[in-house]
Amino acid sequence: QGQLVESGGGSVQAGGSLRLSCTPSEFTYKTDYMAWFRHAPGKEREGVAAIRSDDRKDYTDSVKGRFTISKDHDKNTLYLQMSSLNPEDTAMYYCAADSWVSNRELLKSQSYRYWGQGTQVAVSS
């Protein structure tokens, strides 16, 4: 069955950048649809960015122009390049995957069956 393994989180100052990675480890399920979610204390889990196997992408409004989701299909690795980070981006970031997701549901957590353990991002002002 395997698992999704996130990495790349850390602590940065406002205005800084981070790149998150998500790699399936011994993962036997199809990952045609993958996404990044985040969960901050006291807030609901939020869909940040999603990508389909045809590279169609979707972003939540608050990260448009600052975050870029991409996927290396050869390595089957998902990335999230985050720039111009601000304290409101502080959260645990999770990778999610599934074999199919409706286009209208790409940023909804209930659309994905497979999740990683998360990587923490902390942005200080």
PDB file of C-alpha atoms in Angstrom:
ATOM      1  CA  GLN A   1       0.000   0.000   0.000  1.00  0.00           C
ATOM      2  CA  GLY A   2       2.797   2.433   0.852  1.00  0.00           C
ATOM      3  CA  GLN A   3       2.480   6.007   1.937  1.00  0.00           C
ATOM      4  CA  LEU A   4       2.873   9.606   0.842  1.00  0.00           C
ATOM      5  CA  VAL A   5       5.904  11.268   2.384  1.00  0.00           C
ATOM      6  CA  GLU A   6       6.148  15.042   2.610  1.00  0.00           C
ATOM      7  CA  SER A   7       9.339  17.006   3.172  1.00  0.00           C
ATOM      8  CA  GLY A   8      10.670  20.531   2.864  1.00  0.00           C
ATOM      9  CA  GLY A   9       8.848  22.288   5.657  1.00  0.00           C
ATOM     10  CA  GLY A  10      10.615  24.605   8.052  1.00  0.00           C
ATOM     11  CA  SER A  11      10.737  28.058   9.590  1.00  0.00           C
ATOM     12  CA  VAL A  12      11.204  31.164   7.482  1.00  0.00           C
ATOM     13  CA  GLN A  13      10.730  34.881   7.832  1.00  0.00           C
ATOM     14  CA  ALA A  14       7.955  36.716   6.053  1.00  0.00           C
ATOM     15  CA  GLY A  15       8.797  37.202   2.421  1.00  0.00           C
ATOM     16  CA  GLY A  16      10.827  34.022   2.273  1.00  0.00           C
ATOM     17  CA  SER A  17      10.364  30.882   0.206  1.00  0.00           C
ATOM     18  CA  LEU A  18      10.104  27.156   0.741  1.00  0.00           C
ATOM     19  CA  ARG A  19       9.616  24.179  -1.547  1.00  0.00           C
ATOM     20  CA  LEU A  20       7.626  21.238  -0.300  1.00  0.00           C
ATOM     21  CA  SER A  21       7.932  17.764  -1.809  1.00  0.00           C
ATOM     22  CA  CYS A  22       5.659  14.743  -1.661  1.00  0.00           C
ATOM     23  CA  THR A  23       6.938  11.366  -2.722  1.00  0.00           C
ATOM     24  CA  PRO A  24       4.937   8.161  -2.756  1.00  0.00           C
ATOM     25  CA  SER A  25       6.846   5.430  -0.950  1.00  0.00           C
ATOM     26  CA  GLU A  26       5.987   1.910  -2.076  1.00  0.00           C
ATOM     27  CA  PHE A  27       2.658   3.416  -3.070  1.00  0.00           C
ATOM     28  CA  THR A  28       0.500   1.078  -5.135  1.00  0.00           C
ATOM     29  CA  TYR A  29      -2.412   3.431  -5.878  1.00  0.00           C
ATOM     30  CA  LYS A  30      -2.750   5.669  -8.897  1.00  0.00           C
ATOM     31  CA  THR A  31      -1.917   9.294  -8.219  1.00  0.00           C
ATOM     32  CA  ASP A  32      -3.442  11.011 -11.229  1.00  0.00           C
ATOM     33  CA  TYR A  33      -4.865  13.684  -8.944  1.00  0.00           C
ATOM     34  CA  MET A  34      -2.706  15.214  -6.244  1.00  0.00           C
ATOM     35  CA  ALA A  35      -3.067  18.208  -4.010  1.00  0.00           C
ATOM     36  CA  TRP A  36      -1.665  20.172  -1.121  1.00  0.00           C
ATOM     37  CA  PHE A  37      -3.759  21.017   1.890  1.00  0.00           C
ATOM     38  CA  ARG A  38      -2.914  22.929   5.033  1.00  0.00           C
ATOM     39  CA  HIS A  39      -4.269  22.986   8.534  1.00  0.00           C
ATOM     40  CA  ALA A  40      -3.575  25.816  10.917  1.00  0.00           C
ATOM     41  CA  PRO A  41      -4.505  25.728  14.623  1.00  0.00           C
ATOM     42  CA  GLY A  42      -8.065  26.902  15.149  1.00  0.00           C
ATOM     43  CA  LYS A  43      -8.885  26.769  11.449  1.00  0.00           C
ATOM     44  CA  GLU A  44     -10.391  24.189   9.143  1.00  0.00           C
ATOM     45  CA  ARG A  45      -8.213  22.237   6.758  1.00  0.00           C
ATOM     46  CA  GLU A  46      -7.866  24.202   3.537  1.00  0.00           C
ATOM     47  CA  GLY A  47      -7.142  23.117  -0.007  1.00  0.00           C
ATOM     48  CA  VAL A  48      -4.123  25.064  -1.249  1.00  0.00           C
ATOM     49  CA  ALA A  49      -3.340  23.729  -4.712  1.00  0.00           C
ATOM     50  CA  ALA A  50      -4.182  20.732  -6.856  1.00  0.00           C
ATOM     51  CA  ILE A  51      -2.885  19.204 -10.070  1.00  0.00           C
ATOM     52  CA  ARG A  52      -4.262  16.644 -12.489  1.00  0.00           C
ATOM     53  CA  SER A  53      -2.315  14.163 -14.551  1.00  0.00           C
ATOM     54  CA  ASP A  54      -2.752  16.484 -17.576  1.00  0.00           C
ATOM     55  CA  ASP A  55      -1.129  19.272 -15.509  1.00  0.00           C
ATOM     56  CA  ARG A  56      -4.324  21.250 -15.074  1.00  0.00           C
ATOM     57  CA  LYS A  57      -3.868  23.193 -11.821  1.00  0.00           C
ATOM     58  CA  ASP A  58      -6.116  24.865  -9.330  1.00  0.00           C
ATOM     59  CA  TYR A  59      -5.255  27.199  -6.468  1.00  0.00           C
ATOM     60  CA  THR A  60      -7.056  28.752  -3.575  1.00  0.00           C
ATOM     61  CA  ASP A  61      -7.305  32.515  -4.013  1.00  0.00           C
ATOM     62  CA  SER A  62      -5.005  33.405  -1.115  1.00  0.00           C
ATOM     63  CA  VAL A  63      -1.973  31.720  -2.715  1.00  0.00           C
ATOM     64  CA  LYS A  64      -2.464  32.605  -6.375  1.00  0.00           C
ATOM     65  CA  GLY A  65       0.636  34.296  -7.733  1.00  0.00           C
ATOM     66  CA  ARG A  66       2.730  33.146  -4.757  1.00  0.00           C
ATOM     67  CA  PHE A  67       2.544  29.342  -4.799  1.00  0.00           C
ATOM     68  CA  THR A  68       3.171  26.979  -7.698  1.00  0.00           C
ATOM     69  CA  ILE A  69       2.211  23.322  -7.730  1.00  0.00           C
ATOM     70  CA  SER A  70       4.036  20.954 -10.045  1.00  0.00           C
ATOM     71  CA  LYS A  71       4.655  17.276 -10.534  1.00  0.00           C
ATOM     72  CA  ASP A  72       7.627  15.363 -11.833  1.00  0.00           C
ATOM     73  CA  HIS A  73       5.855  12.517 -13.597  1.00  0.00           C
ATOM     74  CA  ASP A  74       9.035  10.453 -13.992  1.00  0.00           C
ATOM     75  CA  LYS A  75       9.737  10.597 -10.265  1.00  0.00           C
ATOM     76  CA  ASN A  76       6.025  10.682  -9.377  1.00  0.00           C
ATOM     77  CA  THR A  77       6.894  13.484  -6.989  1.00  0.00           C
ATOM     78  CA  LEU A  78       4.662  16.426  -6.161  1.00  0.00           C
ATOM     79  CA  TYR A  79       6.050  19.860  -5.354  1.00  0.00           C
ATOM     80  CA  LEU A  80       4.746  23.092  -3.911  1.00  0.00           C
ATOM     81  CA  GLN A  81       6.964  26.109  -4.466  1.00  0.00           C
ATOM     82  CA  MET A  82       5.949  28.775  -1.985  1.00  0.00           C
ATOM     83  CA  SER A  83       7.148  32.357  -2.303  1.00  0.00           C
ATOM     84  CA  SER A  84       6.342  35.648  -0.585  1.00  0.00           C
ATOM     85  CA  LEU A  85       5.340  33.706   2.483  1.00  0.00           C
ATOM     86  CA  ASN A  86       3.481  35.511   5.230  1.00  0.00           C
ATOM     87  CA  PRO A  87       2.514  34.493   8.779  1.00  0.00           C
ATOM     88  CA  GLU A  88      -0.970  33.493   7.589  1.00  0.00           C
ATOM     89  CA  ASP A  89       0.685  30.666   5.642  1.00  0.00           C
ATOM     90  CA  THR A  90       1.811  29.034   8.879  1.00  0.00           C
ATOM     91  CA  ALA A  91       0.265  25.577   9.049  1.00  0.00           C
ATOM     92  CA  MET A  92       0.841  21.860   8.730  1.00  0.00           C
ATOM     93  CA  TYR A  93       0.921  21.076   5.031  1.00  0.00           C
ATOM     94  CA  TYR A  94      -0.375  17.757   3.765  1.00  0.00           C
ATOM     95  CA  CYS A  95      -0.064  15.963   0.468  1.00  0.00           C
ATOM     96  CA  ALA A  96      -3.120  14.103  -0.821  1.00  0.00           C
ATOM     97  CA  ALA A  97      -3.725  11.841  -3.789  1.00  0.00           C
ATOM     98  CA  ASP A  98      -6.371   9.814  -5.544  1.00  0.00           C
ATOM     99  CA  SER A  99      -7.010   8.129  -8.872  1.00  0.00           C
ATOM    100  CA  TRP A 100      -9.832  10.490  -9.870  1.00  0.00           C
ATOM    101  CA  VAL A 101     -11.331  13.723  -8.547  1.00  0.00           C
ATOM    102  CA  SER A 102     -14.078  15.865 -10.014  1.00  0.00           C
ATOM    103  CA  ASN A 103     -12.757  19.153 -11.410  1.00  0.00           C
ATOM    104  CA  ARG A 104     -15.101  21.029  -9.109  1.00  0.00           C
ATOM    105  CA  GLU A 105     -13.812  19.151  -6.070  1.00  0.00           C
ATOM    106  CA  LEU A 106     -10.054  19.429  -6.575  1.00  0.00           C
ATOM    107  CA  LEU A 107      -9.521  21.538  -3.448  1.00  0.00           C
ATOM    108  CA  LYS A 108     -11.887  19.639  -1.185  1.00  0.00           C
ATOM    109  CA  SER A 109     -10.308  17.293   1.316  1.00  0.00           C
ATOM    110  CA  GLN A 110     -13.114  14.733   1.103  1.00  0.00           C
ATOM    111  CA  SER A 111     -12.144  14.123  -2.535  1.00  0.00           C
ATOM    112  CA  TYR A 112      -8.906  12.374  -1.591  1.00  0.00           C
ATOM    113  CA  ARG A 113      -8.467   8.998   0.033  1.00  0.00           C
ATOM    114  CA  TYR A 114      -4.702   8.971   0.475  1.00  0.00           C
ATOM    115  CA  TRP A 115      -2.812  11.374   2.721  1.00  0.00           C
ATOM    116  CA  GLY A 116       0.665  11.982   4.001  1.00  0.00           C
ATOM    117  CA  GLN A 117       1.644  12.731   7.588  1.00  0.00           C
ATOM    118  CA  GLY A 118       2.320  16.395   6.945  1.00  0.00           C
ATOM    119  CA  THR A 119       5.217  18.818   7.112  1.00  0.00           C
ATOM    120  CA  GLN A 120       5.181  21.944   9.266  1.00  0.00           C
ATOM    121  CA  VAL A 121       5.627  25.415   7.813  1.00  0.00           C
ATOM    122  CA  ALA A 122       6.158  28.344  10.171  1.00  0.00           C
ATOM    123  CA  VAL A 123       6.432  31.907   8.924  1.00  0.00           C
ATOM    124  CA  SER A 124       7.501  34.633  11.325  1.00  0.00           C
ATOM    125  CA  SER A 125       6.906  38.344  10.870  1.00  0.00           C
TER     126      SER A 125
END
